[in-house]
Amino acid sequence: MKITKSKELYERAIKVLPEGVSSGSRGPLNYKPFPPYMSEGKGSHVWDVDGNEYIDWQLSFGNLPLGHAHPKIVEIVREKIASGSHFASALDVEVELAELMVSILPNVDKVRFTNSGTEACMTAVRIARGLTGKRKVLKFEGHYHGWYDGLLVSSNPQPWTTLGHPNDPVRVVDSSGLTPGSWEDTLVCVWNDADALERMLQTHGHDVACVAMEGVMANMGVILPRPGYLKRVEELCKHYKVLFYLDETVTGFRIAPGGAAEVYGLKPDIMSYGKALGQGFPVAAIAGPSHVMDSIKYGRVLHYGSNNAHRLGLYCAKTMLQELLLDNAAGFKKMNAIGEEMTQRLNQVARDVGVNMRVQNCGSMFHPVFTDQEVITGYRQFCEHVNLPKYGEFTQHLREQGVFFTGTKTLHNVACTVHTHADIEKSIEAAGVALERMKSAK
Ligand SMILES: Cc1ncc(COP(=O)(O)O)c(C=O)c1O
């Protein structure tokens, strides 16, 4: 594997970019000793500047349901760029995409576009506070909602001995530079435990604007909600007059047309979307019923943005959704089937080689964890029982064989509609070799 050009670029990059990248998770923390510099993507494959080819299961952190350079996306971008990239004014495509989203998302009457998942999460929290007049946000250990101050608490794995009692989790801020307010106004609860949430709402509900959560925990591998848990959360929110904010940044337009809300039969008060929505362009959204969304009318709860509803991005989002919805949403079914097959086959390889690796998935999202546990159901178990460095080793061995899994140890991998049978076979074979190498290196 040649890495000369990536090495040269990295040496230049660290002089002008912190860590040599524009988002920490892409840098040397996750790709040792430096990341491959990518130069091209087509379908399910990417190429780096040294000409190495990889099967891509990271897919721009889940942003590419149709894979790279899908012909329909290339065509729409070519066509529309010729008539202007962005007007920052009202657009026909804005109405069309919003109508399409309203037609497939549960409990959504209105949509507001923004540029990133973080901005959408930040806006959702502001709406909840503005609408209820309450200050606090209740989030969950191990859930990540972007890098907004008010949600940057207890999102990362920690030594399990430092987590405190589950009835009163120690709140760990994820960054320097936060004011006390962002910590004080953010309550933290253990996830997948409805009784724990009920106890917290009994005590703090009068002061809580919203309960914010990922429907499937997607920033600690892939951890599924227990049967009935999310429904119970919704009921508790209603009972304690707290808004239920479901962050669908990962699950939206990925696991089903209506995301986790559809899969688990939910009617959240606020939802946020990002990642897959833009098909590689920075398009995100906040959505919900009119009585919630109308709180941003006339800036009463302020939400602005010069680049909101970027014209090219909206055309891509609309084209991508139309494509996925064809033939009774066949695109979603295909992605999920590939994710399921990867999960089963990787688990089988791990059993065959005799290595404690388990793959958990939710449709097209899947993630291998190195653990002696049968199943990981929560953050604390993840912190205590998942060996993160081993994941780093595994993905390094995969990359050397032309298979690109996310290097971010707590994230997840994804399937797209254009992964092929050959991609799966080659990836599984590479996984077998990677695990054998790791076993013999012990
Ligand atoms: C659940 C969730 N919410 C929000 C975000 C933030 O999205 P963005 O990176 O587009 O700001 C992420 C990003 O990984 C996420 O996983």
PDB file of N, CA and C and ligand atoms in Angstrom, residues 115-119 121 144-147 214 218-219 247-250 274-275 411, ligand 1:
ATOM      1  N   ASN A 115     -28.008  23.960   8.040  1.00  0.00           N
ATOM      2  CA  ASN A 115     -26.845  23.423   7.322  1.00  0.00           C
ATOM      3  C   ASN A 115     -26.191  22.183   7.924  1.00  0.00           C
ATOM      4  N   SER A 116     -26.332  22.003   9.217  1.00  0.00           N
ATOM      5  CA  SER A 116     -25.651  20.855   9.827  1.00  0.00           C
ATOM      6  C   SER A 116     -26.529  20.273  10.926  1.00  0.00           C
ATOM      7  N   GLY A 117     -26.220  19.040  11.260  1.00  0.00           N
ATOM      8  CA  GLY A 117     -26.939  18.399  12.359  1.00  0.00           C
ATOM      9  C   GLY A 117     -26.813  19.207  13.639  1.00  0.00           C
ATOM     10  N   THR A 118     -25.630  19.718  13.890  1.00  0.00           N
ATOM     11  CA  THR A 118     -25.415  20.506  15.116  1.00  0.00           C
ATOM     12  C   THR A 118     -26.342  21.716  15.159  1.00  0.00           C
ATOM     13  N   GLU A 119     -26.409  22.431  14.052  1.00  0.00           N
ATOM     14  CA  GLU A 119     -27.289  23.609  14.025  1.00  0.00           C
ATOM     15  C   GLU A 119     -28.743  23.206  14.260  1.00  0.00           C
ATOM     16  N   CYS A 121     -29.824  20.576  15.953  1.00  0.00           N
ATOM     17  CA  CYS A 121     -30.001  20.195  17.365  1.00  0.00           C
ATOM     18  C   CYS A 121     -30.087  21.442  18.249  1.00  0.00           C
ATOM     19  N   TYR A 144     -24.799  11.690  21.458  1.00  0.00           N
ATOM     20  CA  TYR A 144     -24.104  12.862  20.897  1.00  0.00           C
ATOM     21  C   TYR A 144     -25.086  13.631  20.020  1.00  0.00           C
ATOM     22  N   HIS A 145     -25.129  14.924  20.213  1.00  0.00           N
ATOM     23  CA  HIS A 145     -26.039  15.756  19.414  1.00  0.00           C
ATOM     24  C   HIS A 145     -25.271  16.906  18.778  1.00  0.00           C
ATOM     25  N   GLY A 146     -24.045  16.621  18.324  1.00  0.00           N
ATOM     26  CA  GLY A 146     -23.244  17.681  17.732  1.00  0.00           C
ATOM     27  C   GLY A 146     -22.476  18.431  18.804  1.00  0.00           C
ATOM     28  N   TRP A 147     -21.893  19.528  18.431  1.00  0.00           N
ATOM     29  CA  TRP A 147     -20.917  20.194  19.306  1.00  0.00           C
ATOM     30  C   TRP A 147     -21.427  21.507  19.880  1.00  0.00           C
ATOM     31  N   GLU A 214     -31.230  10.258  20.885  1.00  0.00           N
ATOM     32  CA  GLU A 214     -31.163   9.515  19.638  1.00  0.00           C
ATOM     33  C   GLU A 214     -32.086   8.296  19.804  1.00  0.00           C
ATOM     34  N   ALA A 218     -26.290   5.813  18.330  1.00  0.00           N
ATOM     35  CA  ALA A 218     -25.464   5.605  17.144  1.00  0.00           C
ATOM     36  C   ALA A 218     -24.075   6.196  17.278  1.00  0.00           C
ATOM     37  N   ASN A 219     -23.775   6.722  18.454  1.00  0.00           N
ATOM     38  CA  ASN A 219     -22.443   7.269  18.679  1.00  0.00           C
ATOM     39  C   ASN A 219     -21.708   6.495  19.770  1.00  0.00           C
ATOM     40  N   ASP A 247     -33.674  13.156  18.076  1.00  0.00           N
ATOM     41  CA  ASP A 247     -32.603  13.564  17.155  1.00  0.00           C
ATOM     42  C   ASP A 247     -32.419  12.457  16.109  1.00  0.00           C
ATOM     43  N   GLU A 248     -32.895  12.723  14.906  1.00  0.00           N
ATOM     44  CA  GLU A 248     -32.833  11.736  13.819  1.00  0.00           C
ATOM     45  C   GLU A 248     -31.684  12.040  12.851  1.00  0.00           C
ATOM     46  N   THR A 249     -30.679  12.755  13.344  1.00  0.00           N
ATOM     47  CA  THR A 249     -29.559  13.107  12.457  1.00  0.00           C
ATOM     48  C   THR A 249     -28.968  11.862  11.791  1.00  0.00           C
ATOM     49  N   VAL A 250     -28.848  10.777  12.553  1.00  0.00           N
ATOM     50  CA  VAL A 250     -28.281   9.541  11.987  1.00  0.00           C
ATOM     51  C   VAL A 250     -29.379   8.676  11.368  1.00  0.00           C
ATOM     52  N   GLY A 274     -30.183  15.451   9.408  1.00  0.00           N
ATOM     53  CA  GLY A 274     -28.942  15.952   8.813  1.00  0.00           C
ATOM     54  C   GLY A 274     -28.370  14.830   7.980  1.00  0.00           C
ATOM     55  N   LYS A 275     -27.094  14.647   8.043  1.00  0.00           N
ATOM     56  CA  LYS A 275     -26.382  13.541   7.400  1.00  0.00           C
ATOM     57  C   LYS A 275     -27.031  13.081   6.089  1.00  0.00           C
ATOM     58  N   LEU A 411     -18.235   5.361  16.559  1.00  0.00           N
ATOM     59  CA  LEU A 411     -19.282   5.633  15.556  1.00  0.00           C
ATOM     60  C   LEU A 411     -19.829   4.325  14.981  1.00  0.00           C
TER      61      LEU A 411
HETATM   62  C1  LIG B   1     -27.128  11.963  16.558  1.00  0.00           C
HETATM   63  C2  LIG B   1     -26.333  13.118  16.031  1.00  0.00           C
HETATM   64  N1  LIG B   1     -26.823  14.357  16.171  1.00  0.00           N
HETATM   65  C3  LIG B   1     -26.164  15.431  15.699  1.00  0.00           C
HETATM   66  C4  LIG B   1     -24.956  15.295  15.063  1.00  0.00           C
HETATM   67  C5  LIG B   1     -24.232  16.501  14.549  1.00  0.00           C
HETATM   68  O1  LIG B   1     -24.330  16.566  13.164  1.00  0.00           O
HETATM   69  P1  LIG B   1     -23.253  17.417  12.312  1.00  0.00           P
HETATM   70  O2  LIG B   1     -21.974  16.657  12.391  1.00  0.00           O
HETATM   71  O3  LIG B   1     -23.855  17.462  10.932  1.00  0.00           O
HETATM   72  O4  LIG B   1     -23.166  18.754  12.926  1.00  0.00           O
HETATM   73  C6  LIG B   1     -24.415  14.026  14.894  1.00  0.00           C
HETATM   74  C7  LIG B   1     -23.116  13.856  14.203  1.00  0.00           C
HETATM   75  O5  LIG B   1     -22.503  12.823  14.219  1.00  0.00           O
HETATM   76  C8  LIG B   1     -25.120  12.904  15.398  1.00  0.00           C
HETATM   77  O6  LIG B   1     -24.619  11.670  15.278  1.00  0.00           O
END
